[in-house]
mmCIF file of C-alpha atoms in Angstrom:
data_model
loop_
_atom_site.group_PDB
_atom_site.id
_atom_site.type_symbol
_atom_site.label_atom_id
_atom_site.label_comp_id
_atom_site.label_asym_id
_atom_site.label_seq_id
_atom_site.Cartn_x
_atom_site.Cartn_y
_atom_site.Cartn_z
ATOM 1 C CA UNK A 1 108.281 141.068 110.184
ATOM 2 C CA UNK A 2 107.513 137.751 108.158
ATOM 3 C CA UNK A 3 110.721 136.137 106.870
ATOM 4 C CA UNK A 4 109.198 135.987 102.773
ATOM 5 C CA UNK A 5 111.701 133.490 101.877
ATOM 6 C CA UNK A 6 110.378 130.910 104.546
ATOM 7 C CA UNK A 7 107.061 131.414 104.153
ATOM 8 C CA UNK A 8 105.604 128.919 101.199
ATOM 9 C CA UNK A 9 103.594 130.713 98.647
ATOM 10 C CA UNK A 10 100.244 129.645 97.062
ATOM 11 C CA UNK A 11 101.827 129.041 93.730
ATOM 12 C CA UNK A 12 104.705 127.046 95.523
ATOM 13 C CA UNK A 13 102.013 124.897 97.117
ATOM 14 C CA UNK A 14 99.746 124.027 93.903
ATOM 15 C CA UNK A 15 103.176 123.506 92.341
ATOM 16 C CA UNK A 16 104.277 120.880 94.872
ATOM 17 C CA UNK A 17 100.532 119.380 94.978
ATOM 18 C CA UNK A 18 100.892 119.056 90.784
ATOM 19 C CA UNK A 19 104.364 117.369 91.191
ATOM 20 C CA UNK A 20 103.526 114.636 93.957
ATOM 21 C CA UNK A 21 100.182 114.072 92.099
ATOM 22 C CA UNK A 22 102.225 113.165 88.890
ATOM 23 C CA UNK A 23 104.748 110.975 90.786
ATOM 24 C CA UNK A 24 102.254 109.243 92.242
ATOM 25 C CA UNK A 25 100.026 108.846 89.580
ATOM 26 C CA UNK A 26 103.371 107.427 86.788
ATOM 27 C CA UNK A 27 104.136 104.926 89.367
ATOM 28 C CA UNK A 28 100.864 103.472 88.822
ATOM 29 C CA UNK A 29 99.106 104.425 92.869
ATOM 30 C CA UNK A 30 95.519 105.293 91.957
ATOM 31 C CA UNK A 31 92.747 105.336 94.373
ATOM 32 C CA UNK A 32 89.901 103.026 93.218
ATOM 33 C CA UNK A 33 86.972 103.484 95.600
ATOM 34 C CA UNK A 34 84.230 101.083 95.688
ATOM 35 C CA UNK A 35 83.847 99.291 92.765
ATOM 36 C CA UNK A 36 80.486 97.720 91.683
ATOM 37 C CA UNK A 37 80.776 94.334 91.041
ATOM 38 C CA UNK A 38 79.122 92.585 88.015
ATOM 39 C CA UNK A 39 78.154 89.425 87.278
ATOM 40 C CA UNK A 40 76.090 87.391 84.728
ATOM 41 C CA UNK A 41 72.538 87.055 85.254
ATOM 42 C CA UNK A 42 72.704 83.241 84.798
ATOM 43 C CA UNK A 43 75.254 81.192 85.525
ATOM 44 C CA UNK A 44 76.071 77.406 85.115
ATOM 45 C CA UNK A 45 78.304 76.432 88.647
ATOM 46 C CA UNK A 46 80.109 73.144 88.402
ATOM 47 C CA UNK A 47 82.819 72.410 91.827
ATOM 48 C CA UNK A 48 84.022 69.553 92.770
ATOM 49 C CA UNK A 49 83.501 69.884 96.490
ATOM 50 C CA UNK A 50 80.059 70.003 98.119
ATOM 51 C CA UNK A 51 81.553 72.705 100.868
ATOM 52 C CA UNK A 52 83.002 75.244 98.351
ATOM 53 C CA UNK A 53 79.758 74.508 96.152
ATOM 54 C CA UNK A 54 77.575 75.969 98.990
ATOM 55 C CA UNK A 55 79.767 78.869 99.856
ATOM 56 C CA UNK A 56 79.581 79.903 95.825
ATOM 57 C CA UNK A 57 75.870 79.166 95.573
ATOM 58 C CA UNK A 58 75.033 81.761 98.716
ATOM 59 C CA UNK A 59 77.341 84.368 97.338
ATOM 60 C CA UNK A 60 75.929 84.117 93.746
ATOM 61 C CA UNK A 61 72.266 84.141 94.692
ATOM 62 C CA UNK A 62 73.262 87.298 97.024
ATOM 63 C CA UNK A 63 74.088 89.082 93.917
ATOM 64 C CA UNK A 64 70.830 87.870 92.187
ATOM 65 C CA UNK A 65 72.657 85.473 89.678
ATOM 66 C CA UNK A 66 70.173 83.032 88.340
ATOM 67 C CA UNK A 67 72.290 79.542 89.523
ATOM 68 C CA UNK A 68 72.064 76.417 87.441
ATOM 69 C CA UNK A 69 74.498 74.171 90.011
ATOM 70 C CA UNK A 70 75.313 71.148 87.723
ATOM 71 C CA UNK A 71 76.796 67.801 88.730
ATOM 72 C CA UNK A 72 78.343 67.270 85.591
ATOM 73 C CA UNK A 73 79.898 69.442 82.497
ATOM 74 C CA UNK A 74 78.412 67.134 80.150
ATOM 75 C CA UNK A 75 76.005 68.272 78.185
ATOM 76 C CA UNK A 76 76.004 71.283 79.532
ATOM 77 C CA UNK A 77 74.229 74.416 78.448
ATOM 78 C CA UNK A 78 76.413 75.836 76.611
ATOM 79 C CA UNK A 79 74.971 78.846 75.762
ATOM 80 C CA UNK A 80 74.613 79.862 79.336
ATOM 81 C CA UNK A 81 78.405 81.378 80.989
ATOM 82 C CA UNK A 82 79.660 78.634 83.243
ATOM 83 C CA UNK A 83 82.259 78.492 85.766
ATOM 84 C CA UNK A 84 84.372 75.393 86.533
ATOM 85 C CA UNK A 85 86.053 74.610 90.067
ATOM 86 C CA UNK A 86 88.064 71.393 89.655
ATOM 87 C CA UNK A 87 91.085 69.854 91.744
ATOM 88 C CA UNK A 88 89.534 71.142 95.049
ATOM 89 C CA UNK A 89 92.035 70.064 97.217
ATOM 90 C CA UNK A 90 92.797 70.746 101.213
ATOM 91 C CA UNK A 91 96.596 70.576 102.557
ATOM 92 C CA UNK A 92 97.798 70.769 106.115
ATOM 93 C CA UNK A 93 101.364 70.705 106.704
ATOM 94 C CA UNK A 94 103.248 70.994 109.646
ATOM 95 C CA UNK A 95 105.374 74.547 109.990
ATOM 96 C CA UNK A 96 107.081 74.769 113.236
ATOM 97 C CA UNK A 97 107.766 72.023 115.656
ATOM 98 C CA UNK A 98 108.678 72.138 119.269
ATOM 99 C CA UNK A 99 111.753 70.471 120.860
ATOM 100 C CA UNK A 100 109.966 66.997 121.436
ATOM 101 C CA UNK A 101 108.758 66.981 117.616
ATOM 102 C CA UNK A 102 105.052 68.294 118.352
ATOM 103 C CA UNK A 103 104.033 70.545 115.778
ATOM 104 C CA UNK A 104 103.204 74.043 117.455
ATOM 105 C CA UNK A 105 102.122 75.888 113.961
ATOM 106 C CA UNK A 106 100.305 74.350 111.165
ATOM 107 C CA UNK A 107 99.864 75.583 107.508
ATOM 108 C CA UNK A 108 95.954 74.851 106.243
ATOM 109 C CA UNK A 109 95.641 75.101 102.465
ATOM 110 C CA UNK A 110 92.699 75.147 100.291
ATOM 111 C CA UNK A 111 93.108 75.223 96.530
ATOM 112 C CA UNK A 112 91.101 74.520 93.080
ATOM 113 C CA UNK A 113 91.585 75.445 89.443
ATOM 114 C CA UNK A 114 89.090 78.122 88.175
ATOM 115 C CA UNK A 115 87.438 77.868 84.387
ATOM 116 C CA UNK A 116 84.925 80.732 82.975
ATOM 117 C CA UNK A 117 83.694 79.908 79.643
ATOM 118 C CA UNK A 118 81.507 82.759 78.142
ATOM 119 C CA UNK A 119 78.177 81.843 76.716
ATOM 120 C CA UNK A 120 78.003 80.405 73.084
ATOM 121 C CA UNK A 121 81.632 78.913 73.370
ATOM 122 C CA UNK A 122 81.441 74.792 72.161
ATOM 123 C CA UNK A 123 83.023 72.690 74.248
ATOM 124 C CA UNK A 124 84.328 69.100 74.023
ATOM 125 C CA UNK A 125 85.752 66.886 76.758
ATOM 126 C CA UNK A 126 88.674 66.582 74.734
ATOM 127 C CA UNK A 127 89.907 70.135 74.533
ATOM 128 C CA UNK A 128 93.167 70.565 76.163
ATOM 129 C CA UNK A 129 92.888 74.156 75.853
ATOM 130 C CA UNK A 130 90.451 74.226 79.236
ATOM 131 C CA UNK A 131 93.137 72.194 81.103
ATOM 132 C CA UNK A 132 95.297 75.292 79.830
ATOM 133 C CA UNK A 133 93.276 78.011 80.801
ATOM 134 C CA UNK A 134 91.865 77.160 83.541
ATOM 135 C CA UNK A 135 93.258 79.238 86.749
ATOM 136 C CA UNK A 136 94.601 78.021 90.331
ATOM 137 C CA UNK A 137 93.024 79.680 93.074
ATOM 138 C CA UNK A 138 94.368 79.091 96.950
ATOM 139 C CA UNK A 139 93.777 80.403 100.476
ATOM 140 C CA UNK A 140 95.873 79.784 103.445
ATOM 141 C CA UNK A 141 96.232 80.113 106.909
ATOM 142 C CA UNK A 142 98.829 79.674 109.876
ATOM 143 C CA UNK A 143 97.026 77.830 112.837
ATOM 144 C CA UNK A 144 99.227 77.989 115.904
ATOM 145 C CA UNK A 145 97.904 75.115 117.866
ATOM 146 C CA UNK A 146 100.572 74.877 120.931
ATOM 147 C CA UNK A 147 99.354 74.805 124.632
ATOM 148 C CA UNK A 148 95.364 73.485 123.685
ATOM 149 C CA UNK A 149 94.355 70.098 124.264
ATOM 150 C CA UNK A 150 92.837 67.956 121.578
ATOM 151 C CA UNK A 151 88.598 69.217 121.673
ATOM 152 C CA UNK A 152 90.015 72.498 121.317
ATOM 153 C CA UNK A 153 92.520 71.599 118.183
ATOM 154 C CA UNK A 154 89.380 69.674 116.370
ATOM 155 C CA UNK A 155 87.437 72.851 116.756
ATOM 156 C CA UNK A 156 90.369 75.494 116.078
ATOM 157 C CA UNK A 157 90.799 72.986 112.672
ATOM 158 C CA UNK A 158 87.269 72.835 111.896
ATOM 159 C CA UNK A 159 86.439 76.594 112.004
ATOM 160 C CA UNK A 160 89.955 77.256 109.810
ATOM 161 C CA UNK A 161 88.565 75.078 106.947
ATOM 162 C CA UNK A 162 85.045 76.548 107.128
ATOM 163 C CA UNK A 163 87.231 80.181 107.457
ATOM 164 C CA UNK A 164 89.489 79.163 104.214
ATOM 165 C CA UNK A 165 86.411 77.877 102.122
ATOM 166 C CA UNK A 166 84.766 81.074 102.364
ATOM 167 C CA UNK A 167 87.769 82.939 101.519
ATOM 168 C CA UNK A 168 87.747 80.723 98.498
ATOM 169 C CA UNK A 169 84.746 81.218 97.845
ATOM 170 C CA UNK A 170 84.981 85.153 97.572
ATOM 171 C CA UNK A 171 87.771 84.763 95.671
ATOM 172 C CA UNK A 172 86.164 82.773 93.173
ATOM 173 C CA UNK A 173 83.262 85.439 93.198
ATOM 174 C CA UNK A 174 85.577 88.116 92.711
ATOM 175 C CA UNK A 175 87.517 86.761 89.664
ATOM 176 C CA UNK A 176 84.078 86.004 88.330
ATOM 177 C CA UNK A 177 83.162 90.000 88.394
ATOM 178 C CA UNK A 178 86.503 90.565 86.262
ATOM 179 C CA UNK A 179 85.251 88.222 83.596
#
């Protein structure tokens, strides 16, 4: 004989499928799936840094964005979006050290402020409200470096830079298919 009173039924089920659907759902989980990105289909690109200037030039033309890469914001098209990477700056800093003061984990930091100005917008040098808007955008890594000699370190430190500006780099493409 089947105990009834174990035995879940099909209402009970939907029921408890319903409830943990609307838990879920008020705390704010939702599944997104694979969003499309979208970009403008011309673009004015002005960075600071030749490196991160490459890695945002590839990714835009992969997405067939029409690239104007300008070497100055003056006199600018204006009526063309444009995005602004300024302050590019890379940071190492020593984490952990050993007992004899040799650093065993470094901290590699890449950073630059991020400006999208839509097409049509007039701009002046002298507008403080870009300096205000404009949004800081980092990538870092841990590099444990203990136990390899010095060739290896050079190398291990070169490929964590080119690693970190291509992180930045998709970040800076993915804040760009928000705007």
């Amino acid at each position: 004989m089947i105990n009834v009173i174990l035995t879940p039924s099909l209402l009970g089920r939907l029921s408890l499928m319903l409830c943990l659907s609307l838990v879920l759902s008020s705390c704010g989980f939702y599944l997104q799936g694979q969003s499309q990105r979208s970009f403008p289909p011309q673009l004015n690109l002005y960075v600071d840094d030749p490196s991160l200037a490459r890695v945002v030039s590839k990714d835009m033309l992969q997405h067939d964005v029409t690239l104007t890469v300008l070497d100055s914001v003056v006199g600018m098209d204006t009526e063309v979006p444009s995005v602004q990477l300024t302050g590019t700056k890379k940071h190492k800093a020593e984490l952990i050290l050993d007992t004899d003061g040799e650093v065993l984990i470094w901290r590699y930091t890449l950073s630059t402020n991020y400006l999208f100005m839509a097409g049509g917008q007039p701009i002046s040098p002298e507008d403080e409200t870009l300096k205000q808007t404009s949004m800081p955008l980092s990538v870092s890594t841990d590099v444990d470096l203990s136990g390899t000699n010095a060739t290896v370190n050079e190398r291990i430190e070169a490929d964590n830079w080119t690693l970190l500006y291509q992180q930045l780099g998709n970040r800076v493409a993915r804040q760009l298919s928000f705007e």
